[in-house]
Amino acid sequence: MHSRSLLLATILVVLTNPAARAEDKAAASTVSPQALKAKTDYCKTCHGIDGQGFRGSFPMPRLAGQQPEYIANQLQAFIDRRRTNPVMNNVAHALDPAMVKALAGYFQNLNPKPLGGGSKALVPEGKKIYEEGVPSANIPPCASCHGPEAKGADAFPRLAGQLPDYILRKLSNWDKERGQNKDKPDNSAIMEPIAHGLTEAQIKAVAAYVSQLE
Ligand code: HEC
Ligand code: HEC
């Protein structure tokens, strides 16, 4: 558990970086509403008309209600190829910093009903893992970082309403997709031991629980 407070301290350093704040302001003023709409229309062809995600053999994650800082971090990670996904690496490399900031703020106010799709029978076990962690495997409560209602905050992503198949894939492949530049460590390192420590059955249970939260 000692490493957790260290990692949280690292995030706080990132969050309070004044240079990043100044960039935010500069960026927000340089994207026209028309240019933003053209982009978000494009994003919605995959992520759903209300950002609700899409359930298919390649699940498209929900972006609705997602924390702007988390979205910006992920778009930058795709641009830098610290996070690998052929589709999103292509989408993101065309975005300039001003557009990344504008897109990051856009999805937060969308609020469609969750698509769900997890096993209802697993919800009670998933709730327990979410709220208490898995002490025997040294896994802290998810709620301690993602919030009691799984709505996230700042660099901690919202999980409420996220597609269960997407969560299963991401937590099963964490090491192969995230933090891919060892010289530039990022927030993905915080989730790495947690993703590793969960069994597939535990991931399915916790995914079933958060996916039905509004
Ligand atoms: C052609 C389909 C497609 C388009 C268009 C697309 N995305 Fe994606 N996006 C995906 C897929 C697939 C993933 C899941 C990647 C993965 O599994 O790691 C994803 C993941 C993401 C993520 C990470 C979400 C998370 O929870 O970590 C963000 C942020 C994102 N997309 C933003 C956007 C934005 C903004 C746009 C528009 C500029 C966009 N996407 C356009 C397919 C698309
Ligand atoms: C110590 C804090 C912490 C704890 C505890 C924690 N997480 Fe996370 N989690 C994070 C951070 C930070 C990220 C974002 C990583 C990044 O930006 O690359 C994240 C990302 C995720 C993602 C990826 C979201 C997406 O949209 O792709 C999932 C899924 C996730 N966590 C599930 C869980 C579950 C389930 C638990 C409990 C078993 C948990 N987390 C516990 C900090 C935590």
PDB file of C-alpha atoms and ligand atoms in Angstrom:
ATOM      1  CA  MET A   1       0.000   0.000   0.000  1.00  0.00           C
ATOM      2  CA  HIS A   2       2.939   2.388   0.579  1.00  0.00           C
ATOM      3  CA  SER A   3       3.498   2.727  -3.175  1.00  0.00           C
ATOM      4  CA  ARG A   4      -0.058   3.979  -3.584  1.00  0.00           C
ATOM      5  CA  SER A   5       0.420   7.210  -1.704  1.00  0.00           C
ATOM      6  CA  LEU A   6       3.608   7.812  -3.660  1.00  0.00           C
ATOM      7  CA  LEU A   7       1.754   7.358  -6.932  1.00  0.00           C
ATOM      8  CA  LEU A   8      -1.063   9.610  -5.800  1.00  0.00           C
ATOM      9  CA  ALA A   9       1.525  12.249  -4.956  1.00  0.00           C
ATOM     10  CA  THR A  10       2.902  11.881  -8.482  1.00  0.00           C
ATOM     11  CA  ILE A  11      -0.542  12.467  -9.968  1.00  0.00           C
ATOM     12  CA  LEU A  12      -1.016  15.544  -7.832  1.00  0.00           C
ATOM     13  CA  VAL A  13       2.221  16.968  -9.192  1.00  0.00           C
ATOM     14  CA  VAL A  14       0.881  16.478 -12.708  1.00  0.00           C
ATOM     15  CA  LEU A  15      -2.490  17.960 -11.786  1.00  0.00           C
ATOM     16  CA  THR A  16      -1.106  21.142 -10.297  1.00  0.00           C
ATOM     17  CA  ASN A  17       1.491  21.859 -12.988  1.00  0.00           C
ATOM     18  CA  PRO A  18       0.960  25.590 -13.740  1.00  0.00           C
ATOM     19  CA  ALA A  19       2.397  25.318 -17.255  1.00  0.00           C
ATOM     20  CA  ALA A  20      -0.321  22.817 -18.139  1.00  0.00           C
ATOM     21  CA  ARG A  21      -2.984  25.214 -16.796  1.00  0.00           C
ATOM     22  CA  ALA A  22      -1.698  28.073 -18.958  1.00  0.00           C
ATOM     23  CA  GLU A  23      -1.801  25.802 -22.020  1.00  0.00           C
ATOM     24  CA  ASP A  24      -5.426  24.923 -21.243  1.00  0.00           C
ATOM     25  CA  LYS A  25      -6.443  28.555 -21.482  1.00  0.00           C
ATOM     26  CA  ALA A  26      -4.532  29.237 -24.673  1.00  0.00           C
ATOM     27  CA  ALA A  27      -5.943  26.105 -26.276  1.00  0.00           C
ATOM     28  CA  ALA A  28      -9.593  26.692 -25.414  1.00  0.00           C
ATOM     29  CA  SER A  29      -9.698  29.937 -27.396  1.00  0.00           C
ATOM     30  CA  THR A  30      -8.441  28.566 -30.698  1.00  0.00           C
ATOM     31  CA  VAL A  31     -11.064  25.973 -31.743  1.00  0.00           C
ATOM     32  CA  SER A  32     -14.190  27.217 -33.527  1.00  0.00           C
ATOM     33  CA  PRO A  33     -17.569  25.647 -32.664  1.00  0.00           C
ATOM     34  CA  GLN A  34     -17.861  24.439 -36.282  1.00  0.00           C
ATOM     35  CA  ALA A  35     -14.471  22.713 -36.199  1.00  0.00           C
ATOM     36  CA  LEU A  36     -15.320  21.067 -32.885  1.00  0.00           C
ATOM     37  CA  LYS A  37     -18.692  19.851 -34.169  1.00  0.00           C
ATOM     38  CA  ALA A  38     -17.104  18.355 -37.289  1.00  0.00           C
ATOM     39  CA  LYS A  39     -14.710  16.393 -35.080  1.00  0.00           C
ATOM     40  CA  THR A  40     -17.275  15.257 -32.529  1.00  0.00           C
ATOM     41  CA  ASP A  41     -19.603  14.099 -35.343  1.00  0.00           C
ATOM     42  CA  TYR A  42     -16.704  11.939 -36.477  1.00  0.00           C
ATOM     43  CA  CYS A  43     -15.995  10.582 -32.969  1.00  0.00           C
ATOM     44  CA  LYS A  44     -19.690   9.673 -32.634  1.00  0.00           C
ATOM     45  CA  THR A  45     -19.591   7.412 -35.700  1.00  0.00           C
ATOM     46  CA  CYS A  46     -17.737   4.960 -33.434  1.00  0.00           C
ATOM     47  CA  HIS A  47     -18.400   6.094 -29.853  1.00  0.00           C
ATOM     48  CA  GLY A  48     -22.172   6.493 -30.337  1.00  0.00           C
ATOM     49  CA  ILE A  49     -24.393   9.481 -31.030  1.00  0.00           C
ATOM     50  CA  ASP A  50     -24.589  10.310 -27.292  1.00  0.00           C
ATOM     51  CA  GLY A  51     -21.084   9.035 -26.503  1.00  0.00           C
ATOM     52  CA  GLN A  52     -22.718   5.942 -24.994  1.00  0.00           C
ATOM     53  CA  GLY A  53     -20.291   3.505 -26.622  1.00  0.00           C
ATOM     54  CA  PHE A  54     -21.036   0.593 -28.926  1.00  0.00           C
ATOM     55  CA  ARG A  55     -21.295  -3.095 -28.074  1.00  0.00           C
ATOM     56  CA  GLY A  56     -19.729  -5.177 -30.825  1.00  0.00           C
ATOM     57  CA  SER A  57     -16.935  -7.670 -31.279  1.00  0.00           C
ATOM     58  CA  PHE A  58     -14.638  -4.634 -30.875  1.00  0.00           C
ATOM     59  CA  PRO A  59     -16.359  -2.673 -28.111  1.00  0.00           C
ATOM     60  CA  MET A  60     -16.138   1.121 -28.458  1.00  0.00           C
ATOM     61  CA  PRO A  61     -15.799   2.662 -25.010  1.00  0.00           C
ATOM     62  CA  ARG A  62     -18.346   5.043 -23.552  1.00  0.00           C
ATOM     63  CA  LEU A  63     -17.032   8.634 -23.470  1.00  0.00           C
ATOM     64  CA  ALA A  64     -20.200  10.244 -22.061  1.00  0.00           C
ATOM     65  CA  GLY A  65     -19.615  11.750 -18.624  1.00  0.00           C
ATOM     66  CA  GLN A  66     -15.908  10.972 -18.779  1.00  0.00           C
ATOM     67  CA  GLN A  67     -13.490  13.246 -16.923  1.00  0.00           C
ATOM     68  CA  PRO A  68     -11.929  15.818 -19.311  1.00  0.00           C
ATOM     69  CA  GLU A  69      -8.478  15.411 -17.845  1.00  0.00           C
ATOM     70  CA  TYR A  70      -8.589  11.636 -18.333  1.00  0.00           C
ATOM     71  CA  ILE A  71      -9.759  12.030 -21.960  1.00  0.00           C
ATOM     72  CA  ALA A  72      -6.972  14.529 -22.695  1.00  0.00           C
ATOM     73  CA  ASN A  73      -4.405  12.217 -21.094  1.00  0.00           C
ATOM     74  CA  GLN A  74      -5.569   9.274 -23.212  1.00  0.00           C
ATOM     75  CA  LEU A  75      -5.625  11.251 -26.477  1.00  0.00           C
ATOM     76  CA  GLN A  76      -2.083  12.428 -25.733  1.00  0.00           C
ATOM     77  CA  ALA A  77      -1.047   8.865 -24.858  1.00  0.00           C
ATOM     78  CA  PHE A  78      -2.417   7.657 -28.233  1.00  0.00           C
ATOM     79  CA  ILE A  79      -0.554  10.501 -30.011  1.00  0.00           C
ATOM     80  CA  ASP A  80       2.698   9.631 -28.212  1.00  0.00           C
ATOM     81  CA  ARG A  81       2.052   5.879 -28.709  1.00  0.00           C
ATOM     82  CA  ARG A  82       2.410   5.319 -24.989  1.00  0.00           C
ATOM     83  CA  ARG A  83      -1.036   3.718 -25.371  1.00  0.00           C
ATOM     84  CA  THR A  84      -1.369   1.452 -28.391  1.00  0.00           C
ATOM     85  CA  ASN A  85      -4.530   0.899 -30.415  1.00  0.00           C
ATOM     86  CA  PRO A  86      -4.270   1.027 -34.229  1.00  0.00           C
ATOM     87  CA  VAL A  87      -7.631   2.788 -34.658  1.00  0.00           C
ATOM     88  CA  MET A  88      -7.153   5.468 -32.007  1.00  0.00           C
ATOM     89  CA  ASN A  89      -3.454   5.972 -32.837  1.00  0.00           C
ATOM     90  CA  ASN A  90      -4.634   7.022 -36.329  1.00  0.00           C
ATOM     91  CA  VAL A  91      -7.549   9.145 -35.093  1.00  0.00           C
ATOM     92  CA  ALA A  92      -5.504  10.981 -32.471  1.00  0.00           C
ATOM     93  CA  HIS A  93      -2.367  11.754 -34.464  1.00  0.00           C
ATOM     94  CA  ALA A  94      -4.399  14.248 -36.538  1.00  0.00           C
ATOM     95  CA  LEU A  95      -5.402  16.274 -33.455  1.00  0.00           C
ATOM     96  CA  ASP A  96      -3.520  19.422 -32.429  1.00  0.00           C
ATOM     97  CA  PRO A  97      -3.244  20.404 -28.736  1.00  0.00           C
ATOM     98  CA  ALA A  98      -6.099  22.931 -28.933  1.00  0.00           C
ATOM     99  CA  MET A  99      -8.433  20.310 -30.415  1.00  0.00           C
ATOM    100  CA  VAL A 100      -7.398  17.740 -27.785  1.00  0.00           C
ATOM    101  CA  LYS A 101      -8.428  20.181 -25.042  1.00  0.00           C
ATOM    102  CA  ALA A 102     -11.698  21.089 -26.744  1.00  0.00           C
ATOM    103  CA  LEU A 103     -12.640  17.431 -27.312  1.00  0.00           C
ATOM    104  CA  ALA A 104     -11.712  16.506 -23.748  1.00  0.00           C
ATOM    105  CA  GLY A 105     -14.282  18.917 -22.334  1.00  0.00           C
ATOM    106  CA  TYR A 106     -17.036  18.061 -24.806  1.00  0.00           C
ATOM    107  CA  PHE A 107     -18.128  14.608 -23.640  1.00  0.00           C
ATOM    108  CA  GLN A 108     -18.467  15.390 -19.933  1.00  0.00           C
ATOM    109  CA  ASN A 109     -22.004  16.789 -20.250  1.00  0.00           C
ATOM    110  CA  LEU A 110     -23.478  13.908 -22.254  1.00  0.00           C
ATOM    111  CA  ASN A 111     -25.531  11.613 -20.042  1.00  0.00           C
ATOM    112  CA  PRO A 112     -27.207   8.704 -21.867  1.00  0.00           C
ATOM    113  CA  LYS A 113     -28.404   5.585 -20.036  1.00  0.00           C
ATOM    114  CA  PRO A 114     -25.681   2.924 -19.658  1.00  0.00           C
ATOM    115  CA  LEU A 115     -25.788   0.183 -22.312  1.00  0.00           C
ATOM    116  CA  GLY A 116     -25.080  -2.401 -19.586  1.00  0.00           C
ATOM    117  CA  GLY A 117     -24.662  -5.967 -20.784  1.00  0.00           C
ATOM    118  CA  GLY A 118     -22.836  -7.464 -17.792  1.00  0.00           C
ATOM    119  CA  SER A 119     -24.178 -10.443 -15.863  1.00  0.00           C
ATOM    120  CA  LYS A 120     -26.750  -9.297 -13.276  1.00  0.00           C
ATOM    121  CA  ALA A 121     -25.889 -12.276 -11.098  1.00  0.00           C
ATOM    122  CA  LEU A 122     -22.323 -10.973 -10.703  1.00  0.00           C
ATOM    123  CA  VAL A 123     -23.331  -7.474  -9.553  1.00  0.00           C
ATOM    124  CA  PRO A 124     -23.265  -8.163  -5.767  1.00  0.00           C
ATOM    125  CA  GLU A 125     -19.771  -9.711  -5.933  1.00  0.00           C
ATOM    126  CA  GLY A 126     -18.608  -6.849  -8.159  1.00  0.00           C
ATOM    127  CA  LYS A 127     -19.961  -4.263  -5.735  1.00  0.00           C
ATOM    128  CA  LYS A 128     -18.016  -5.899  -2.912  1.00  0.00           C
ATOM    129  CA  ILE A 129     -14.773  -5.811  -4.911  1.00  0.00           C
ATOM    130  CA  TYR A 130     -15.445  -2.209  -5.944  1.00  0.00           C
ATOM    131  CA  GLU A 131     -16.022  -1.049  -2.385  1.00  0.00           C
ATOM    132  CA  GLU A 132     -13.611  -3.265  -0.431  1.00  0.00           C
ATOM    133  CA  GLY A 133     -10.932  -4.300  -2.935  1.00  0.00           C
ATOM    134  CA  VAL A 134      -9.412  -7.772  -2.654  1.00  0.00           C
ATOM    135  CA  PRO A 135      -7.363  -7.629   0.569  1.00  0.00           C
ATOM    136  CA  SER A 136      -5.891 -11.130   0.101  1.00  0.00           C
ATOM    137  CA  ALA A 137      -4.391 -10.022  -3.235  1.00  0.00           C
ATOM    138  CA  ASN A 138      -3.368  -6.599  -1.905  1.00  0.00           C
ATOM    139  CA  ILE A 139      -5.866  -4.817  -4.168  1.00  0.00           C
ATOM    140  CA  PRO A 140      -7.211  -1.551  -2.739  1.00  0.00           C
ATOM    141  CA  PRO A 141     -10.885  -0.599  -3.072  1.00  0.00           C
ATOM    142  CA  CYS A 142     -11.602   0.737  -6.581  1.00  0.00           C
ATOM    143  CA  ALA A 143     -13.771   3.358  -4.868  1.00  0.00           C
ATOM    144  CA  SER A 144     -10.712   4.887  -3.177  1.00  0.00           C
ATOM    145  CA  CYS A 145      -9.546   6.228  -6.550  1.00  0.00           C
ATOM    146  CA  HIS A 146     -12.529   6.050  -8.927  1.00  0.00           C
ATOM    147  CA  GLY A 147     -14.939   7.506  -6.340  1.00  0.00           C
ATOM    148  CA  PRO A 148     -17.850   6.011  -4.366  1.00  0.00           C
ATOM    149  CA  GLU A 149     -20.196   6.317  -7.387  1.00  0.00           C
ATOM    150  CA  ALA A 150     -17.504   5.428  -9.958  1.00  0.00           C
ATOM    151  CA  LYS A 151     -17.752   8.876 -11.527  1.00  0.00           C
ATOM    152  CA  GLY A 152     -13.982   9.462 -11.362  1.00  0.00           C
ATOM    153  CA  ALA A 153     -12.258  12.817 -10.824  1.00  0.00           C
ATOM    154  CA  ASP A 154      -9.524  14.637 -12.728  1.00  0.00           C
ATOM    155  CA  ALA A 155      -7.026  12.025 -13.966  1.00  0.00           C
ATOM    156  CA  PHE A 156      -9.040   9.146 -12.423  1.00  0.00           C
ATOM    157  CA  PRO A 157     -11.484   7.914 -15.049  1.00  0.00           C
ATOM    158  CA  ARG A 158     -15.217   7.476 -14.653  1.00  0.00           C
ATOM    159  CA  LEU A 159     -16.139   3.782 -14.758  1.00  0.00           C
ATOM    160  CA  ALA A 160     -19.908   4.195 -14.247  1.00  0.00           C
ATOM    161  CA  GLY A 161     -21.752   3.018 -17.357  1.00  0.00           C
ATOM    162  CA  GLN A 162     -18.594   1.784 -19.087  1.00  0.00           C
ATOM    163  CA  LEU A 163     -19.067  -1.268 -21.320  1.00  0.00           C
ATOM    164  CA  PRO A 164     -18.214  -4.513 -19.499  1.00  0.00           C
ATOM    165  CA  ASP A 165     -16.538  -6.119 -22.533  1.00  0.00           C
ATOM    166  CA  TYR A 166     -14.326  -3.058 -22.929  1.00  0.00           C
ATOM    167  CA  ILE A 167     -13.315  -3.175 -19.239  1.00  0.00           C
ATOM    168  CA  LEU A 168     -12.533  -6.892 -19.468  1.00  0.00           C
ATOM    169  CA  ARG A 169     -10.288  -6.349 -22.485  1.00  0.00           C
ATOM    170  CA  LYS A 170      -8.473  -3.351 -21.041  1.00  0.00           C
ATOM    171  CA  LEU A 171      -7.740  -4.907 -17.646  1.00  0.00           C
ATOM    172  CA  SER A 172      -6.626  -8.187 -19.291  1.00  0.00           C
ATOM    173  CA  ASN A 173      -4.191  -6.463 -21.680  1.00  0.00           C
ATOM    174  CA  TRP A 174      -2.964  -3.544 -19.567  1.00  0.00           C
ATOM    175  CA  ASP A 175       0.791  -4.232 -19.944  1.00  0.00           C
ATOM    176  CA  LYS A 176       0.578  -4.676 -23.707  1.00  0.00           C
ATOM    177  CA  GLU A 177      -1.349  -1.461 -24.433  1.00  0.00           C
ATOM    178  CA  ARG A 178      -0.591   1.145 -21.808  1.00  0.00           C
ATOM    179  CA  GLY A 179       2.621   2.745 -20.561  1.00  0.00           C
ATOM    180  CA  GLN A 180       4.466   1.595 -23.676  1.00  0.00           C
ATOM    181  CA  ASN A 181       7.294   4.139 -23.371  1.00  0.00           C
ATOM    182  CA  LYS A 182       9.376   3.160 -20.365  1.00  0.00           C
ATOM    183  CA  ASP A 183      11.273   6.483 -20.587  1.00  0.00           C
ATOM    184  CA  LYS A 184       8.017   8.412 -20.186  1.00  0.00           C
ATOM    185  CA  PRO A 185       6.103   6.765 -17.348  1.00  0.00           C
ATOM    186  CA  ASP A 186       2.492   7.914 -16.994  1.00  0.00           C
ATOM    187  CA  ASN A 187      -0.585   7.364 -14.836  1.00  0.00           C
ATOM    188  CA  SER A 188      -1.112   3.910 -16.356  1.00  0.00           C
ATOM    189  CA  ALA A 189       1.527   2.671 -13.871  1.00  0.00           C
ATOM    190  CA  ILE A 190      -0.975   3.235 -11.058  1.00  0.00           C
ATOM    191  CA  MET A 191      -3.428   0.692 -12.472  1.00  0.00           C
ATOM    192  CA  GLU A 192      -0.824  -1.845 -13.594  1.00  0.00           C
ATOM    193  CA  PRO A 193      -0.480  -3.864 -10.356  1.00  0.00           C
ATOM    194  CA  ILE A 194      -4.249  -3.729  -9.836  1.00  0.00           C
ATOM    195  CA  ALA A 195      -5.039  -4.974 -13.353  1.00  0.00           C
ATOM    196  CA  HIS A 196      -2.437  -7.713 -12.846  1.00  0.00           C
ATOM    197  CA  GLY A 197      -3.742  -8.801  -9.474  1.00  0.00           C
ATOM    198  CA  LEU A 198      -7.373  -9.333 -10.501  1.00  0.00           C
ATOM    199  CA  THR A 199      -8.511 -12.734 -11.804  1.00  0.00           C
ATOM    200  CA  GLU A 200     -10.697 -12.865 -14.920  1.00  0.00           C
ATOM    201  CA  ALA A 201     -13.693 -13.805 -12.757  1.00  0.00           C
ATOM    202  CA  GLN A 202     -13.103 -10.799 -10.493  1.00  0.00           C
ATOM    203  CA  ILE A 203     -12.762  -8.459 -13.493  1.00  0.00           C
ATOM    204  CA  LYS A 204     -16.064  -9.755 -14.922  1.00  0.00           C
ATOM    205  CA  ALA A 205     -17.804  -9.185 -11.601  1.00  0.00           C
ATOM    206  CA  VAL A 206     -16.530  -5.655 -11.033  1.00  0.00           C
ATOM    207  CA  ALA A 207     -17.196  -4.774 -14.698  1.00  0.00           C
ATOM    208  CA  ALA A 208     -20.784  -6.037 -14.354  1.00  0.00           C
ATOM    209  CA  TYR A 209     -21.241  -3.824 -11.300  1.00  0.00           C
ATOM    210  CA  VAL A 210     -19.849  -0.533 -12.662  1.00  0.00           C
ATOM    211  CA  SER A 211     -21.383  -0.969 -16.127  1.00  0.00           C
ATOM    212  CA  GLN A 212     -24.923  -0.643 -14.781  1.00  0.00           C
ATOM    213  CA  LEU A 213     -24.226   2.480 -12.672  1.00  0.00           C
ATOM    214  CA  GLU A 214     -25.689   5.695 -14.062  1.00  0.00           C
TER     215      GLU A 214
HETATM  216  C1  HEC B   1     -13.118   4.310 -36.188  1.00  0.00           C
HETATM  217  C2  HEC B   1     -13.656   4.255 -34.842  1.00  0.00           C
HETATM  218  C3  HEC B   1     -13.261   5.367 -33.874  1.00  0.00           C
HETATM  219  C4  HEC B   1     -13.323   6.730 -34.088  1.00  0.00           C
HETATM  220  C5  HEC B   1     -13.731   7.493 -35.333  1.00  0.00           C
HETATM  221  C6  HEC B   1     -12.927   7.332 -32.823  1.00  0.00           C
HETATM  222  N1  HEC B   1     -12.634   6.364 -31.894  1.00  0.00           N
HETATM  223 FE1  HEC B   1     -11.977   6.686 -29.995  1.00  0.00          FE
HETATM  224  N2  HEC B   1     -11.789   4.684 -29.703  1.00  0.00           N
HETATM  225  C7  HEC B   1     -12.106   3.721 -30.637  1.00  0.00           C
HETATM  226  C8  HEC B   1     -11.793   2.420 -30.083  1.00  0.00           C
HETATM  227  C9  HEC B   1     -11.969   1.079 -30.766  1.00  0.00           C
HETATM  228  C10 HEC B   1     -11.293   2.653 -28.768  1.00  0.00           C
HETATM  229  C11 HEC B   1     -10.807   1.618 -27.765  1.00  0.00           C
HETATM  230  C12 HEC B   1      -9.328   1.524 -27.834  1.00  0.00           C
HETATM  231  C13 HEC B   1      -8.806   0.473 -26.908  1.00  0.00           C
HETATM  232  O1  HEC B   1      -9.409  -0.594 -26.857  1.00  0.00           O
HETATM  233  O2  HEC B   1      -7.792   0.734 -26.257  1.00  0.00           O
HETATM  234  C14 HEC B   1     -11.309   4.086 -28.585  1.00  0.00           C
HETATM  235  C15 HEC B   1     -10.860   4.706 -27.420  1.00  0.00           C
HETATM  236  C16 HEC B   1     -10.935   6.067 -27.198  1.00  0.00           C
HETATM  237  C17 HEC B   1     -10.557   6.714 -25.962  1.00  0.00           C
HETATM  238  C18 HEC B   1     -10.076   6.033 -24.689  1.00  0.00           C
HETATM  239  C19 HEC B   1     -11.283   5.810 -23.808  1.00  0.00           C
HETATM  240  C20 HEC B   1     -10.973   5.235 -22.458  1.00  0.00           C
HETATM  241  O3  HEC B   1     -11.938   4.980 -21.722  1.00  0.00           O
HETATM  242  O4  HEC B   1      -9.802   5.043 -22.121  1.00  0.00           O
HETATM  243  C21 HEC B   1     -10.780   8.039 -26.132  1.00  0.00           C
HETATM  244  C22 HEC B   1     -10.549   9.141 -25.110  1.00  0.00           C
HETATM  245  C23 HEC B   1     -11.292   8.231 -27.467  1.00  0.00           C
HETATM  246  N3  HEC B   1     -11.367   7.007 -28.094  1.00  0.00           N
HETATM  247  C24 HEC B   1     -11.630   9.450 -27.993  1.00  0.00           C
HETATM  248  C25 HEC B   1     -12.045   9.646 -29.304  1.00  0.00           C
HETATM  249  C26 HEC B   1     -12.303  10.948 -29.877  1.00  0.00           C
HETATM  250  C27 HEC B   1     -12.218  12.261 -29.127  1.00  0.00           C
HETATM  251  C28 HEC B   1     -12.639  10.734 -31.179  1.00  0.00           C
HETATM  252  C29 HEC B   1     -12.939  11.774 -32.251  1.00  0.00           C
HETATM  253  C30 HEC B   1     -11.857  12.708 -32.535  1.00  0.00           C
HETATM  254  C31 HEC B   1     -12.586   9.297 -31.414  1.00  0.00           C
HETATM  255  N4  HEC B   1     -12.228   8.672 -30.249  1.00  0.00           N
HETATM  256  C32 HEC B   1     -12.862   8.696 -32.623  1.00  0.00           C
HETATM  257  C33 HEC B   1     -12.634   3.929 -31.897  1.00  0.00           C
HETATM  258  C34 HEC B   1     -12.827   5.155 -32.502  1.00  0.00           C
HETATM  259  C1  HEC B   2      -4.664   3.832  -6.585  1.00  0.00           C
HETATM  260  C2  HEC B   2      -5.711   4.362  -7.421  1.00  0.00           C
HETATM  261  C3  HEC B   2      -6.555   3.365  -8.212  1.00  0.00           C
HETATM  262  C4  HEC B   2      -7.220   2.273  -7.724  1.00  0.00           C
HETATM  263  C5  HEC B   2      -7.280   1.753  -6.305  1.00  0.00           C
HETATM  264  C6  HEC B   2      -7.928   1.709  -8.849  1.00  0.00           C
HETATM  265  N1  HEC B   2      -7.682   2.446  -9.978  1.00  0.00           N
HETATM  266 FE1  HEC B   2      -8.375   2.049 -11.839  1.00  0.00          FE
HETATM  267  N2  HEC B   2      -7.309   3.613 -12.604  1.00  0.00           N
HETATM  268  C7  HEC B   2      -6.559   4.488 -11.858  1.00  0.00           C
HETATM  269  C8  HEC B   2      -5.979   5.478 -12.743  1.00  0.00           C
HETATM  270  C9  HEC B   2      -5.073   6.634 -12.356  1.00  0.00           C
HETATM  271  C10 HEC B   2      -6.391   5.147 -14.050  1.00  0.00           C
HETATM  272  C11 HEC B   2      -6.039   5.883 -15.357  1.00  0.00           C
HETATM  273  C12 HEC B   2      -4.728   5.367 -15.887  1.00  0.00           C
HETATM  274  C13 HEC B   2      -4.217   6.143 -17.090  1.00  0.00           C
HETATM  275  O1  HEC B   2      -4.461   7.346 -17.200  1.00  0.00           O
HETATM  276  O2  HEC B   2      -3.544   5.510 -17.922  1.00  0.00           O
HETATM  277  C14 HEC B   2      -7.238   3.965 -13.917  1.00  0.00           C
HETATM  278  C15 HEC B   2      -7.845   3.328 -14.997  1.00  0.00           C
HETATM  279  C16 HEC B   2      -8.724   2.275 -14.883  1.00  0.00           C
HETATM  280  C17 HEC B   2      -9.428   1.656 -15.978  1.00  0.00           C
HETATM  281  C18 HEC B   2      -9.342   2.041 -17.450  1.00  0.00           C
HETATM  282  C19 HEC B   2     -10.532   2.904 -17.791  1.00  0.00           C
HETATM  283  C20 HEC B   2     -10.725   3.114 -19.251  1.00  0.00           C
HETATM  284  O3  HEC B   2     -11.689   3.825 -19.582  1.00  0.00           O
HETATM  285  O4  HEC B   2      -9.961   2.582 -20.067  1.00  0.00           O
HETATM  286  C21 HEC B   2     -10.213   0.668 -15.463  1.00  0.00           C
HETATM  287  C22 HEC B   2     -11.142  -0.250 -16.223  1.00  0.00           C
HETATM  288  C23 HEC B   2      -9.993   0.662 -14.033  1.00  0.00           C
HETATM  289  N3  HEC B   2      -9.078   1.648 -13.707  1.00  0.00           N
HETATM  290  C24 HEC B   2     -10.621  -0.213 -13.153  1.00  0.00           C
HETATM  291  C25 HEC B   2     -10.334  -0.298 -11.799  1.00  0.00           C
HETATM  292  C26 HEC B   2     -10.897  -1.306 -10.908  1.00  0.00           C
HETATM  293  C27 HEC B   2     -11.905  -2.345 -11.332  1.00  0.00           C
HETATM  294  C28 HEC B   2     -10.346  -1.105  -9.670  1.00  0.00           C
HETATM  295  C29 HEC B   2     -10.553  -1.908  -8.405  1.00  0.00           C
HETATM  296  C30 HEC B   2     -10.340  -3.343  -8.491  1.00  0.00           C
HETATM  297  C31 HEC B   2      -9.452   0.050  -9.794  1.00  0.00           C
HETATM  298  N4  HEC B   2      -9.472   0.506 -11.095  1.00  0.00           N
HETATM  299  C32 HEC B   2      -8.709   0.574  -8.763  1.00  0.00           C
HETATM  300  C33 HEC B   2      -6.370   4.447 -10.491  1.00  0.00           C
HETATM  301  C34 HEC B   2      -6.851   3.462  -9.635  1.00  0.00           C
END
